[in-house]
Amino acid sequence: MTEVLGQLKEKNLKATPQRLAILKFLEKRTHPTIDEMYESVKKEFPSISLATVYKNVNMLKEAGLINELNPGGKLRYDINKTPHLHAVCEVCGEIFDYFDEKLLKECSQRISSSIKHGETVKTDIMITIICHSCKS
């Protein structure tokens, strides 16, 4: 949590209890929806509104502290800032993280070189799969 406090300070964001609760939840749970975050944070802060969770999530997203994913129209969030690929099951909607730095670097280089004057700013690759559980 010390790292998160430093990141908030670096982005000139106050370490409010609500923000810390959201970030703590994201560290424990991968790819939750805003509703899942709200339900979790509400246990600790019963008077918190869904609008407050939205506002804080958007601030954290704009500051680059969390990523927003949009698999199948339902927004999900990810705190893992290590570049990685997301594989989304088209049947159950589960999102799997896949870490392969070499693959991501090669994809970025190929795409950047094929687009004139293109430069990779952020690599966020999402592929659709049928996971092992759904395939069985």
Short mmCIF file of C-alpha atoms in Angstrom, two decimals:
data_model
loop_
_atom_site.label_atom_id
_atom_site.label_comp_id
_atom_site.label_asym_id
_atom_site.label_seq_id
_atom_site.Cartn_x
_atom_site.Cartn_y
_atom_site.Cartn_z
CA MET A 1 0.00 0.00 0.00
CA THR A 2 3.04 2.26 0.45
CA GLU A 3 3.59 2.17 -3.30
CA VAL A 4 -0.02 3.24 -3.91
CA LEU A 5 0.33 6.15 -1.48
CA GLY A 6 3.43 7.28 -3.37
CA GLN A 7 1.62 7.01 -6.71
CA LEU A 8 -1.31 9.07 -5.43
CA LYS A 9 1.07 11.72 -4.10
CA GLU A 10 2.98 11.75 -7.40
CA LYS A 11 -0.28 12.43 -9.28
CA ASN A 12 -1.31 15.14 -6.77
CA LEU A 13 -4.29 13.10 -5.58
CA LYS A 14 -5.25 12.97 -1.94
CA ALA A 15 -5.16 9.56 -0.31
CA THR A 16 -8.80 9.63 0.76
CA PRO A 17 -10.15 6.59 2.60
CA GLN A 18 -12.52 5.92 -0.31
CA ARG A 19 -9.72 5.97 -2.91
CA LEU A 20 -7.59 3.74 -0.75
CA ALA A 21 -10.49 1.30 -0.32
CA ILE A 22 -10.99 1.18 -4.11
CA LEU A 23 -7.28 0.60 -4.75
CA LYS A 24 -7.06 -2.02 -2.00
CA PHE A 25 -10.02 -3.85 -3.55
CA LEU A 26 -8.40 -3.70 -7.01
CA GLU A 27 -5.19 -5.18 -5.62
CA LYS A 28 -7.14 -8.20 -4.36
CA ARG A 29 -9.63 -8.67 -7.20
CA THR A 30 -8.77 -8.73 -10.88
CA HIS A 31 -11.00 -7.10 -13.47
CA PRO A 32 -14.03 -6.18 -11.34
CA THR A 33 -16.96 -4.09 -12.55
CA ILE A 34 -17.80 -0.74 -10.98
CA ASP A 35 -20.78 -2.39 -9.25
CA GLU A 36 -18.51 -4.98 -7.64
CA MET A 37 -16.20 -2.22 -6.42
CA TYR A 38 -19.15 -0.25 -5.08
CA GLU A 39 -20.52 -3.24 -3.16
CA SER A 40 -17.13 -3.89 -1.58
CA VAL A 41 -16.38 -0.27 -0.66
CA LYS A 42 -19.93 0.18 0.65
CA LYS A 43 -19.24 -2.47 3.33
CA GLU A 44 -16.48 -0.26 4.73
CA PHE A 45 -18.23 3.07 3.99
CA PRO A 46 -22.01 2.46 4.15
CA SER A 47 -22.88 6.05 3.23
CA ILE A 48 -20.77 6.11 0.04
CA SER A 49 -22.72 6.67 -3.17
CA LEU A 50 -22.23 4.93 -6.49
CA ALA A 51 -21.52 8.38 -7.97
CA THR A 52 -18.59 8.83 -5.56
CA VAL A 53 -17.13 5.48 -6.61
CA TYR A 54 -17.52 6.45 -10.30
CA LYS A 55 -15.86 9.82 -9.65
CA ASN A 56 -12.90 8.25 -7.84
CA VAL A 57 -12.47 5.47 -10.39
CA ASN A 58 -12.44 8.05 -13.21
CA MET A 59 -9.85 10.15 -11.35
CA LEU A 60 -7.64 7.10 -10.81
CA LYS A 61 -8.06 6.11 -14.47
CA GLU A 62 -7.22 9.62 -15.74
CA ALA A 63 -4.16 9.67 -13.46
CA GLY A 64 -3.01 6.42 -15.06
CA LEU A 65 -3.21 4.42 -11.84
CA ILE A 66 -5.81 1.95 -13.13
CA ASN A 67 -6.84 0.69 -16.56
CA GLU A 68 -10.34 0.45 -17.94
CA LEU A 69 -11.25 -2.57 -20.05
CA ASN A 70 -14.35 -2.94 -22.17
CA PRO A 71 -14.89 -6.59 -23.03
CA GLY A 72 -18.37 -7.12 -24.38
CA GLY A 73 -19.72 -3.74 -23.31
CA LYS A 74 -19.29 -4.19 -19.53
CA LEU A 75 -16.53 -1.94 -18.18
CA ARG A 76 -13.98 -3.64 -15.95
CA TYR A 77 -10.93 -2.31 -14.17
CA ASP A 78 -7.35 -3.45 -13.70
CA ILE A 79 -4.71 -2.08 -11.35
CA ASN A 80 -1.88 -4.13 -12.85
CA LYS A 81 0.30 -1.61 -14.68
CA THR A 82 2.76 -4.18 -16.01
CA PRO A 83 2.15 -4.36 -19.77
CA HIS A 84 0.17 -7.49 -20.53
CA LEU A 85 -2.38 -8.99 -22.86
CA HIS A 86 -6.00 -9.67 -21.90
CA ALA A 87 -7.73 -12.81 -23.15
CA VAL A 88 -11.52 -12.63 -22.77
CA CYS A 89 -13.69 -15.73 -22.91
CA GLU A 90 -16.58 -15.08 -25.29
CA VAL A 91 -18.77 -17.56 -23.39
CA CYS A 92 -18.38 -16.72 -19.68
CA GLY A 93 -16.73 -13.28 -19.95
CA GLU A 94 -13.79 -14.22 -17.70
CA ILE A 95 -10.69 -12.11 -18.34
CA PHE A 96 -7.27 -13.72 -18.17
CA ASP A 97 -3.98 -11.82 -17.91
CA TYR A 98 -1.14 -13.03 -20.12
CA PHE A 99 2.34 -11.67 -19.54
CA ASP A 100 4.75 -11.95 -22.46
CA GLU A 101 6.95 -8.88 -22.74
CA LYS A 102 8.62 -10.10 -25.94
CA LEU A 103 5.27 -10.66 -27.70
CA LEU A 104 3.92 -7.25 -26.67
CA LYS A 105 7.12 -5.50 -27.75
CA GLU A 106 7.07 -7.26 -31.14
CA CYS A 107 3.38 -6.40 -31.71
CA SER A 108 4.00 -2.76 -30.80
CA GLN A 109 7.02 -2.51 -33.09
CA ARG A 110 5.24 -4.15 -36.03
CA ILE A 111 2.18 -1.97 -35.70
CA SER A 112 4.21 1.22 -35.22
CA SER A 113 6.39 0.47 -38.25
CA SER A 114 3.40 -0.33 -40.47
CA ILE A 115 1.68 2.99 -39.69
CA LYS A 116 3.58 5.93 -41.09
CA HIS A 117 4.73 8.26 -38.34
CA GLY A 118 3.15 5.95 -35.76
CA GLU A 119 4.57 5.61 -32.30
CA THR A 120 3.40 3.22 -29.62
CA VAL A 121 2.26 5.10 -26.54
CA LYS A 122 0.53 2.29 -24.70
CA THR A 123 0.12 -1.38 -25.50
CA ASP A 124 -3.28 -2.75 -24.57
CA ILE A 125 -4.10 -5.91 -26.47
CA MET A 126 -7.30 -7.86 -25.92
CA ILE A 127 -8.10 -11.11 -27.68
CA THR A 128 -11.24 -13.22 -27.57
CA ILE A 129 -10.99 -16.88 -26.60
CA ILE A 130 -13.10 -19.76 -25.37
CA CYS A 131 -11.58 -20.68 -22.02
CA HIS A 132 -10.80 -24.21 -20.94
CA SER A 133 -13.80 -24.40 -18.60
CA CYS A 134 -16.26 -23.33 -21.30
CA LYS A 135 -14.68 -25.53 -23.95
CA SER A 136 -15.20 -28.65 -21.81
#
